[in-house]
Short mmCIF file of C-alpha atoms in Angstrom, two decimals:
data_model
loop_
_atom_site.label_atom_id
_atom_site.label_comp_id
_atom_site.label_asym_id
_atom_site.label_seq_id
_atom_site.Cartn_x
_atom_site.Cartn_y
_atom_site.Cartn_z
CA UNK V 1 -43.03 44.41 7.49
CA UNK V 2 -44.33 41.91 4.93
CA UNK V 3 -40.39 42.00 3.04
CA UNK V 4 -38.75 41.02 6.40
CA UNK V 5 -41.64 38.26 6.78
CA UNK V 6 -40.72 37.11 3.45
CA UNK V 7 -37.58 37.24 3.87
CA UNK V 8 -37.21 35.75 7.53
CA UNK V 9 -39.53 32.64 5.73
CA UNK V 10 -37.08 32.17 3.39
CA UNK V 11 -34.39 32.27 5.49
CA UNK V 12 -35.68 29.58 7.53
CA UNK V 13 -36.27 27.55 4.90
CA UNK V 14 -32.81 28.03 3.41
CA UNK V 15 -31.28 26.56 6.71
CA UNK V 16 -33.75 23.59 7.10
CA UNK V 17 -32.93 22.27 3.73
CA UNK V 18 -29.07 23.02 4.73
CA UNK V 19 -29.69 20.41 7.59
CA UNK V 20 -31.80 18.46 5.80
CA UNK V 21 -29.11 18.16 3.25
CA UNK V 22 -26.63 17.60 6.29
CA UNK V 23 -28.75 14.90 7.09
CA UNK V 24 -28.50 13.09 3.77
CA UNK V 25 -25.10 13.77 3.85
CA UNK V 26 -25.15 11.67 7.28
CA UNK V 27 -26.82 8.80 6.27
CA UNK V 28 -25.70 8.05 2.82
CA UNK V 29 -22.32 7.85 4.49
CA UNK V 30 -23.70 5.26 7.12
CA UNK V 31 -26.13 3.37 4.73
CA UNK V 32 -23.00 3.04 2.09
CA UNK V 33 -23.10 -0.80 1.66
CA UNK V 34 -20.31 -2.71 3.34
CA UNK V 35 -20.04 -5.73 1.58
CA UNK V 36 -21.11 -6.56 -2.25
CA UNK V 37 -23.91 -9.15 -3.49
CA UNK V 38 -21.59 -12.31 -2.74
CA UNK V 39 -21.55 -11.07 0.95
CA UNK V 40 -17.74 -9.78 1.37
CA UNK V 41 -16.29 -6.85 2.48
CA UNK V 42 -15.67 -3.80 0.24
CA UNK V 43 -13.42 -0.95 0.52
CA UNK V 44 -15.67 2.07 -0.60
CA UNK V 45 -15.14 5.56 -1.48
CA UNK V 46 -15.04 8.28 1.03
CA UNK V 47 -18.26 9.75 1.35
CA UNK V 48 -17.44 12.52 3.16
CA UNK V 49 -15.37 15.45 0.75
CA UNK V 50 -12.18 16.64 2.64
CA UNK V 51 -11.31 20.56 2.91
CA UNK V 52 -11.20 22.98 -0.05
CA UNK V 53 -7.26 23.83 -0.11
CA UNK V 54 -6.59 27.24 -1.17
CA UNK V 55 -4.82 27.70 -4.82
CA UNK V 56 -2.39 29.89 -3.55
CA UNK V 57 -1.58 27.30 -1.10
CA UNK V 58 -1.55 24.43 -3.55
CA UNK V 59 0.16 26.64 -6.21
CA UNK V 60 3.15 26.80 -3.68
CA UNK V 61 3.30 23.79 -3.14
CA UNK V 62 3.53 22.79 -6.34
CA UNK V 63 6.64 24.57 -7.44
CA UNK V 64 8.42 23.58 -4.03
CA UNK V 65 8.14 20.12 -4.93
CA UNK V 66 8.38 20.65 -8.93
CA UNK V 67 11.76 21.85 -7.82
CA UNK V 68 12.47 18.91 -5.71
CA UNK V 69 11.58 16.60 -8.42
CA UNK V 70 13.98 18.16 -11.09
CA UNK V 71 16.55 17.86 -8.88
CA UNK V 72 16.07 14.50 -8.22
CA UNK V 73 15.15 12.97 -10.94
CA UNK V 74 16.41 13.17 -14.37
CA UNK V 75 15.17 12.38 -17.99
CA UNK V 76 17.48 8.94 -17.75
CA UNK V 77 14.93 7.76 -15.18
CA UNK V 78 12.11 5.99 -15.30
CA UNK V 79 8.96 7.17 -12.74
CA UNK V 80 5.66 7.42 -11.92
CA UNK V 81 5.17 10.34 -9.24
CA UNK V 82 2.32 11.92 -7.56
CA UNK V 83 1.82 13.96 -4.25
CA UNK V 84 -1.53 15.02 -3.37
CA UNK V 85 -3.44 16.50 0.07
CA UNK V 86 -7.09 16.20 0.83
CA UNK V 87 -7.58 14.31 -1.89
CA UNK V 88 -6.36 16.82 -4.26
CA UNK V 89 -3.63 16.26 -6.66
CA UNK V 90 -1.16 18.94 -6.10
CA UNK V 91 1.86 17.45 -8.35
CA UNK V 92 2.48 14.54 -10.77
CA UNK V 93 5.32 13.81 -13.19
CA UNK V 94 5.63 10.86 -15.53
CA UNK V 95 9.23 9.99 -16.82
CA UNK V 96 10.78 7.14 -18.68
CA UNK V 97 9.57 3.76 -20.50
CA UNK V 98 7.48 1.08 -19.44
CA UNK V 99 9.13 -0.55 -22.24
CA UNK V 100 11.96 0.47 -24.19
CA UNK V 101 12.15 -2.37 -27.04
CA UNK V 102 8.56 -1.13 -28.03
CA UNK V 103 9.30 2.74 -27.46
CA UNK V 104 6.07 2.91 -24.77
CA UNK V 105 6.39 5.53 -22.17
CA UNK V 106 5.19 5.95 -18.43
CA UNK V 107 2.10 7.98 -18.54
CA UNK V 108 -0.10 8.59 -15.79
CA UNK V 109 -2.27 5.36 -16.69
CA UNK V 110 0.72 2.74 -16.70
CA UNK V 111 0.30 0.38 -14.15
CA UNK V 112 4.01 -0.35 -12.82
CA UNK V 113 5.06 -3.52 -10.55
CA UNK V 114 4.28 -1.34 -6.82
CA UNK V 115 6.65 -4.38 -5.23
CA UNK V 116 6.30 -4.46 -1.41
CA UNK V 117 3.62 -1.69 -1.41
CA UNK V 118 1.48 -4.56 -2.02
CA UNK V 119 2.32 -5.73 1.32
CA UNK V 120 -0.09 -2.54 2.18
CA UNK V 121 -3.22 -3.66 0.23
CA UNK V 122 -3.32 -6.93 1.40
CA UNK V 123 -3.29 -6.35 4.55
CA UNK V 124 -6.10 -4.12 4.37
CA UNK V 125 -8.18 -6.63 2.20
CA UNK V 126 -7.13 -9.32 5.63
CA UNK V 127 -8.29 -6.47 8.41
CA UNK V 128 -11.76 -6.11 6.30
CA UNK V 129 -12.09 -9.48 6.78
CA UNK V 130 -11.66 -8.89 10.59
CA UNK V 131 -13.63 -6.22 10.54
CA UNK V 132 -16.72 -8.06 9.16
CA UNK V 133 -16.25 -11.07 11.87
CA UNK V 134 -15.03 -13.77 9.20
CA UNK V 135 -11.10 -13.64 10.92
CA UNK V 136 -10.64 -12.83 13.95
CA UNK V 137 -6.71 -11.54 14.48
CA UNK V 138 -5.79 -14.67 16.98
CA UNK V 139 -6.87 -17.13 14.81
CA UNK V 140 -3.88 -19.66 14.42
CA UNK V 141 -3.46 -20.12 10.28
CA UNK V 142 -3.46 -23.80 10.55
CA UNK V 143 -7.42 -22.66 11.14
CA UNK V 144 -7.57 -21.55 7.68
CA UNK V 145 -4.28 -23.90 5.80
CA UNK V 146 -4.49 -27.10 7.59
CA UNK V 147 -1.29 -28.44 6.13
CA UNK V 148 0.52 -24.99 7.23
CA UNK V 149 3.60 -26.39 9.71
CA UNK V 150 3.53 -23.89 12.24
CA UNK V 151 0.99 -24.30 15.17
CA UNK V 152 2.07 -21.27 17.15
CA UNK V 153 1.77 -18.65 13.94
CA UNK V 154 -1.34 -16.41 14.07
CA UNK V 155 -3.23 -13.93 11.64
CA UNK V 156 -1.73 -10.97 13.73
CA UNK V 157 1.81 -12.56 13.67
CA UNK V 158 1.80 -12.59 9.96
CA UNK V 159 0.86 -8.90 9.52
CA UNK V 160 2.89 -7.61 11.98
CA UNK V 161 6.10 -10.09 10.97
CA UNK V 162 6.55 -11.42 14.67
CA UNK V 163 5.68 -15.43 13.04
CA UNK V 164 9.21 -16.36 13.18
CA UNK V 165 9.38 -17.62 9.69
CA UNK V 166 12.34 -17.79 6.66
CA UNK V 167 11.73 -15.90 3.67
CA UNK V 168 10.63 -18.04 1.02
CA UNK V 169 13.39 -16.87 -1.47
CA UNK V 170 16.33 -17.57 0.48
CA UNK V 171 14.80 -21.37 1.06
CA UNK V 172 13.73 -22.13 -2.08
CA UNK V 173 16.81 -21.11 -3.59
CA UNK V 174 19.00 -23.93 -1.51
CA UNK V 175 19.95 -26.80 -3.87
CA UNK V 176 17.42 -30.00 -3.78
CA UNK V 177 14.30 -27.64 -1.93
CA UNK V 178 13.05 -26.19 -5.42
CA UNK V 179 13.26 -26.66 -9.50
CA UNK V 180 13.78 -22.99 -10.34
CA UNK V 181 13.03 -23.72 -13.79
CA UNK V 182 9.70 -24.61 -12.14
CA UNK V 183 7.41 -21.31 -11.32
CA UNK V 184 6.76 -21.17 -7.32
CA UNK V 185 3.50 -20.61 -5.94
CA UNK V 186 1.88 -19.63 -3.01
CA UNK V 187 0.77 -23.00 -1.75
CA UNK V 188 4.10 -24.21 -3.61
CA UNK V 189 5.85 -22.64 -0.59
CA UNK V 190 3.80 -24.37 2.03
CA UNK V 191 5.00 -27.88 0.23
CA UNK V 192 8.40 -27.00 0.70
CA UNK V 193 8.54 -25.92 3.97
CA UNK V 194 6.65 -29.38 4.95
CA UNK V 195 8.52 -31.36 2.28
CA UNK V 196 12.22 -30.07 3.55
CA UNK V 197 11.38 -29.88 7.11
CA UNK V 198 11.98 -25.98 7.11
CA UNK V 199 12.31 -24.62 10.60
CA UNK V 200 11.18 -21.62 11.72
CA UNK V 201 14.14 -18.44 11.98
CA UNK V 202 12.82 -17.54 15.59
CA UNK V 203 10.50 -18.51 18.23
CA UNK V 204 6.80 -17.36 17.35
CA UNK V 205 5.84 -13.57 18.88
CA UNK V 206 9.30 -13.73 20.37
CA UNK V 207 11.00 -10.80 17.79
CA UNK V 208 10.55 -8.83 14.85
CA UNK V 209 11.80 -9.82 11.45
CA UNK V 210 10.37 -8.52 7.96
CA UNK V 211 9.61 -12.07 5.72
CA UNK V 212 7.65 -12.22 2.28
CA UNK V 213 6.27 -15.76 3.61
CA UNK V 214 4.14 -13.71 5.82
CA UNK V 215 2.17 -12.19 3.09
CA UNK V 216 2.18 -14.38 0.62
CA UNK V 217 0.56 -17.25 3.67
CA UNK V 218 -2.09 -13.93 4.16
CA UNK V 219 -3.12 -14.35 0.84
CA UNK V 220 -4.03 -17.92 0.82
CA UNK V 221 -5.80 -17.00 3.86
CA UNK V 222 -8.16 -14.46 1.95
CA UNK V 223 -8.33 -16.96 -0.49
CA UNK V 224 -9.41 -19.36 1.70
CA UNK V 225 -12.36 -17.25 3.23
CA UNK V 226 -13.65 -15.32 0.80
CA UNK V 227 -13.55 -18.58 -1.93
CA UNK V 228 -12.00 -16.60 -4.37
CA UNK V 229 -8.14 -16.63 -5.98
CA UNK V 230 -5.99 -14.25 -4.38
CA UNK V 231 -6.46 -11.65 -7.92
CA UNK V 232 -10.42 -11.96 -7.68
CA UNK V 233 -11.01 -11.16 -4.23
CA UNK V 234 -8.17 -8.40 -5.06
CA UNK V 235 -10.62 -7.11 -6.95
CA UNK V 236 -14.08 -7.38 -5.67
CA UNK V 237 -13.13 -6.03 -2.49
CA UNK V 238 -10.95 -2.95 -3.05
CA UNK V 239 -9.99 -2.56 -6.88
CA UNK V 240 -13.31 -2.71 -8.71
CA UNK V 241 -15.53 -0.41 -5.69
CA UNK V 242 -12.94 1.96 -5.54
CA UNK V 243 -12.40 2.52 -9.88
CA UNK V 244 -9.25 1.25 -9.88
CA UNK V 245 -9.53 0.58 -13.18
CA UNK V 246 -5.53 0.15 -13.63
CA UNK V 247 -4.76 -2.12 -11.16
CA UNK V 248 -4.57 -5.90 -11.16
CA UNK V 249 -2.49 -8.51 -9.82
CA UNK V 250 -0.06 -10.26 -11.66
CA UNK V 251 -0.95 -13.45 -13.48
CA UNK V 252 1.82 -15.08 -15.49
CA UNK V 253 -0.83 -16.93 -17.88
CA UNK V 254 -2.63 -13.97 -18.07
CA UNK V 255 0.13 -10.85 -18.28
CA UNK V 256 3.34 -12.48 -19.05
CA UNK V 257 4.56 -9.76 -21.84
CA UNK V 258 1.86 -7.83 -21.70
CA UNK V 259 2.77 -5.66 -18.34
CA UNK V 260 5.70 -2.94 -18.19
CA UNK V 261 9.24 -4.03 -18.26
CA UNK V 262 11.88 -4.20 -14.78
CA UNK V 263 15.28 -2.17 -15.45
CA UNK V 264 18.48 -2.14 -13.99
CA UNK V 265 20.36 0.33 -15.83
CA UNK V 266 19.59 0.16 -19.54
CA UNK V 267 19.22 -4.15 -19.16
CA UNK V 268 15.34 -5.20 -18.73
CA UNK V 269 15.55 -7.80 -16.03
CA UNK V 270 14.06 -11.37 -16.94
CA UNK V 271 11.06 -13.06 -14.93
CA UNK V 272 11.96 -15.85 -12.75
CA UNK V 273 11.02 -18.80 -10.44
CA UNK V 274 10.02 -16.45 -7.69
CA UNK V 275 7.30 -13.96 -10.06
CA UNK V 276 4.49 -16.16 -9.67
CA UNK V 277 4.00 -15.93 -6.08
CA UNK V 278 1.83 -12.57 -4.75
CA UNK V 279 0.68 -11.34 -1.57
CA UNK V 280 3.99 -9.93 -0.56
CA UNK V 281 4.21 -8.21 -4.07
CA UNK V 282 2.67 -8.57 -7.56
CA UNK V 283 0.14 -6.03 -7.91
CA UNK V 284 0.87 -3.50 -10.48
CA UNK V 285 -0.90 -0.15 -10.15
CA UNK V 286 -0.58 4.03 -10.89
CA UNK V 287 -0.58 6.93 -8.04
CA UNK V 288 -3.93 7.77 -9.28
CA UNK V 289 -5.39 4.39 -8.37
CA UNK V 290 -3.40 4.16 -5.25
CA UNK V 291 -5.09 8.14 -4.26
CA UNK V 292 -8.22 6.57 -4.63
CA UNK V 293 -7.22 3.94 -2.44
CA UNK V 294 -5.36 6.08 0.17
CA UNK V 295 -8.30 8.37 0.61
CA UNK V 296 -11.08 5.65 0.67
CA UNK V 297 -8.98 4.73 3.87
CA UNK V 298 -9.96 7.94 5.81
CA UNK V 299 -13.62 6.69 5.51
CA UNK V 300 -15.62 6.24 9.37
CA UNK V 301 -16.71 3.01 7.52
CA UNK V 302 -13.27 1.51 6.71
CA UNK V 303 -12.66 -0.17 10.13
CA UNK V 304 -14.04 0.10 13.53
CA UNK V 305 -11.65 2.15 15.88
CA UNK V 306 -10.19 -0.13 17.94
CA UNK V 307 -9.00 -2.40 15.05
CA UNK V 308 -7.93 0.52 13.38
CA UNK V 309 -5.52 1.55 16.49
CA UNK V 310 -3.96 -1.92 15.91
CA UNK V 311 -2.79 -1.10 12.96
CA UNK V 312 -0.93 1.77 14.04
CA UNK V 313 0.31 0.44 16.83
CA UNK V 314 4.30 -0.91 16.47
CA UNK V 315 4.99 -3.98 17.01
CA UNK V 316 8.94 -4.19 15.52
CA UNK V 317 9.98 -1.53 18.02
CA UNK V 318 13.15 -1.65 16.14
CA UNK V 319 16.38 1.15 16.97
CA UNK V 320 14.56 1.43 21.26
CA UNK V 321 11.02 1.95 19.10
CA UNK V 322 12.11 5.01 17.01
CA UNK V 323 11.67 2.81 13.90
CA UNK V 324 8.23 0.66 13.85
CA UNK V 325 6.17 -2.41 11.91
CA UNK V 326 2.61 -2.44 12.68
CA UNK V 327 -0.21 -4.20 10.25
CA UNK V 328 0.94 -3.74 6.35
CA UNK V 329 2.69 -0.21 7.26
CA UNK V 330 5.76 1.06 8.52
CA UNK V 331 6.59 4.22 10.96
CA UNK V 332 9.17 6.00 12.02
CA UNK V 333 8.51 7.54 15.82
CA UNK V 334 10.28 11.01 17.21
CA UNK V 335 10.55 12.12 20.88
CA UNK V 336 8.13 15.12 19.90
CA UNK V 337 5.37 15.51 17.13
CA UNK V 338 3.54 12.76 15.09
CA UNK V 339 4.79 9.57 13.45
CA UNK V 340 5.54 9.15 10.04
CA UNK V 341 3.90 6.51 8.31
CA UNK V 342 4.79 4.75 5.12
CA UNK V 343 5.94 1.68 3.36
CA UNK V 344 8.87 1.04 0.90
CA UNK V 345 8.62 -1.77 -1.90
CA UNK V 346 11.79 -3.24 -4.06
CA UNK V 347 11.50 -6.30 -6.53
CA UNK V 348 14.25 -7.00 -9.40
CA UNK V 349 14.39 -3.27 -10.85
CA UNK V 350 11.01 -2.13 -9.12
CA UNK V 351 11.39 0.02 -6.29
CA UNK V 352 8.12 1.91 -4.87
CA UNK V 353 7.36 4.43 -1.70
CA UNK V 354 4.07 5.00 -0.47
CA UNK V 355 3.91 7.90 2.32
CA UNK V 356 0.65 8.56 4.66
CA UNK V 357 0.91 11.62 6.78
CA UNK V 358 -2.51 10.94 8.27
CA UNK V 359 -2.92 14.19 10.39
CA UNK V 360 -1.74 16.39 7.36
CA UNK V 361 -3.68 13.73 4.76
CA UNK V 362 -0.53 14.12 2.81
CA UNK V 363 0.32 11.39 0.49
CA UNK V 364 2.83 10.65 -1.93
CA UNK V 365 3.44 7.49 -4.01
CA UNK V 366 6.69 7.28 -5.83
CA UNK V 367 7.01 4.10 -8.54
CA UNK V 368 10.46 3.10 -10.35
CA UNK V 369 10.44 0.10 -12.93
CA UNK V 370 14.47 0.88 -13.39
CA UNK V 371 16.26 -0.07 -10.12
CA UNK V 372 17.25 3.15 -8.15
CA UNK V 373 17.62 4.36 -4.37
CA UNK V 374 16.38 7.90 -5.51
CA UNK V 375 12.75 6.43 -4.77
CA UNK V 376 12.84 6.52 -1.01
CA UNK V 377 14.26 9.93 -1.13
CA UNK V 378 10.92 11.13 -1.48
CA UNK V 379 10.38 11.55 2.36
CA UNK V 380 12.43 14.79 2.07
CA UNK V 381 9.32 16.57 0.65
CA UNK V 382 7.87 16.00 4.07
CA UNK V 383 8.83 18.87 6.16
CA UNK V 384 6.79 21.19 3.14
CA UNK V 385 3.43 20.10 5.50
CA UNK V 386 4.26 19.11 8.72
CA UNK V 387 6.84 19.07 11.68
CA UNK V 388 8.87 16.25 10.23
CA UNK V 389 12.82 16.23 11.47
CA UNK V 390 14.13 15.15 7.88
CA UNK V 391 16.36 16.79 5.92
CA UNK V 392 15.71 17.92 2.39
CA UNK V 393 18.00 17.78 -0.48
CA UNK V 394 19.32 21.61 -0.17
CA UNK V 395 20.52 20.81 3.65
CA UNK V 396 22.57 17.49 2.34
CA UNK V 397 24.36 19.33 0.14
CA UNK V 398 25.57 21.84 2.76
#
């Protein structure tokens, strides 16, 4: 009788530090600090660990997509690639040089030029903004850039590329609007577009149409608010709290020669005019640092909910809605099942994929410094974890 006393004692104590612990668990997550010392936003960790997977599980998967890259991708290539579920690495391969003259490969801690996935982490740093009341979505950006020329243009229209605008590269290319032995910046671009009278494409909010401008005027904006240069708030808000210890963005006084090479074919690509300008592009990373990233994004503390359903809401409804823009991230929509999210990046030999199947919490980042179409293959692997109508690379060759 005394035993099962004992034992029933211990028991009970057993479960209360179990919910104690759950407790803890609870309010570290909520007490995690949501902005640093100089008062702005940070993107932190996820608290919360995801599922265990099971090896055998992850073991298969594996050599499904093992197979899948070999078949792909050959040792001519160059590529950083890295698939990973719950948070848990199941593949990564690293393939080719960062820079040839110098003989220095890809590894798995070479940050490569992500292109137009940057498009993705700027618009995050702008919706943390939101979230913490210093933007408000509505806001017109002559609020924030008072010599910006378009008074109907809004914070939203930018993200969701409904402002109307020209891309900056096709503009400042035209003879007399630009020195392009002069590098471009960010507020560069506003000059022009006052200087040379540059009308907008479309009416404001009136259609969809995918424009650099738009991110590279979001990134004066977070300039603008948070006081710091586009790079610095970069990385006080999401690089440095996360560990993302090989990202940056791209300074030409700072990383001119020192960052990994752009390809097409065997020819490294020169910089030009248009390199300076960032927002849009510019931030070199790895998978690994984009994981972190990714995952840190399934936090309850990232955004409140009904922001968060903004940004997967589509707002290109492009081919009757089956193709979609919503903020910083692309989707494609199917009569049955769930969307697909992800976002594509190309610049000079770059080309980048970033995939986030949020109700599998699949995601795969796929980085090319030598120009090739083989990176937005990647979407193939899809149908190994979900219902996904795509077809993989043994049904194209049938």
């Amino acid at each position: 009788m005394k035993k099962r006393i004992i034992l029933y004692s211990l028991l009970l104590v057993a479960l209360s530090t179990s919910f104690v612990g759950c407790k803890k668990s609870e309010k570290s997550s909520e007490n995690v600090a949501k902005t640093n010392e100089n008062g702005l936003p940070i993107l932190n960790p996820l608290q919360e660990e995801m599922p265990a997977l099971d090896n055998n599980y992850c073991n298969d998967k594996k050599l499904r997509i093992d197979a899948y890259f070999h078949k792909v991708w050959n040792k001519e290539d160059n590529v950083s690639f890295l698939v990973a579920q719950n948070g848990r690495v199941l593949y990564e391969n690293y393939n080719g040089f960062a820079n040839k003259r110098k003989n220095e490969l890809i590894t798995a801690t070479t940050p490569l030029h992500i292109a137009s996935v940057s498009k993705v982490l700027t618009a995050t740093a702008i919706l943390m903004l939101v979230d913490a009341g210093k933007i408000k979505l509505e806001q017109k950006v002559t609020e924030f850039l008072t010599n910006f020329p378009y008074p109907d243009v809004t914070v939203l229209t930018l993200l969701n590329h409904r402002s109307g605008m020209k891309n900056y590269a096709y503009f400042t290319y035209d003879d007399g609007n630009w020195d392009r032995k002069k590098e471009l910046t960010n507020e560069d671009i506003i000059s022009v577009m006052n200087d040379k009278h540059i009308s907008l494409e479309s009416k404001t909010d009136t259609r969809f149409g995918y424009c650099n401008t738009n991110y590279a005027m979001l990134a004066l904006i977070i300039e603008k608010v948070t006081k710091l240069k586009y790079p610095a708030a970069m990385q006080e808000m999401i690089f440095k709290p996360l560990g993302m210890t090989h990202t940056f963005v791209y300074e030409t006084v700072k990383h001119k020669g020192n960052v990994s090479l752009s390809y097409k074919g065997n020819m490294d690509l020169a910089v030009e005019y248009l390199d300076g300008v960032y927002g849009d592009k510019n931030i070199y990373s790895t998978p690994r640092d984009l994981l972190k990233f990714d995952v840190a994004r399934y936090s309850p503390s990232y955004l409140n909910p009904e922001l968060l359903e903004k940004v997967y809401h589509g707002y290109s409804n492009e081919k009757k809605g089956q193709r979609n823009y919503g903020l910083g991230i692309r989707m494609l929509n199917f009569e049955e099942g769930e969307p697909f999210y992800y976002h594509n990046g190309w610049w000079h030999g770059n080309t980048s994929c970033y995939i986030n199947m949020k109700k599998e919490k699949v995601t795969m980042f796929v980085i090319s410094n030598k120009y090739t179409h083989k990176t937005y293959k990647t979407k193939q692997l899809a149908p190994l974890f979900g219902d996904y109508p795509f077809k993989t690379i043994d049904e194209r060759e049938e």
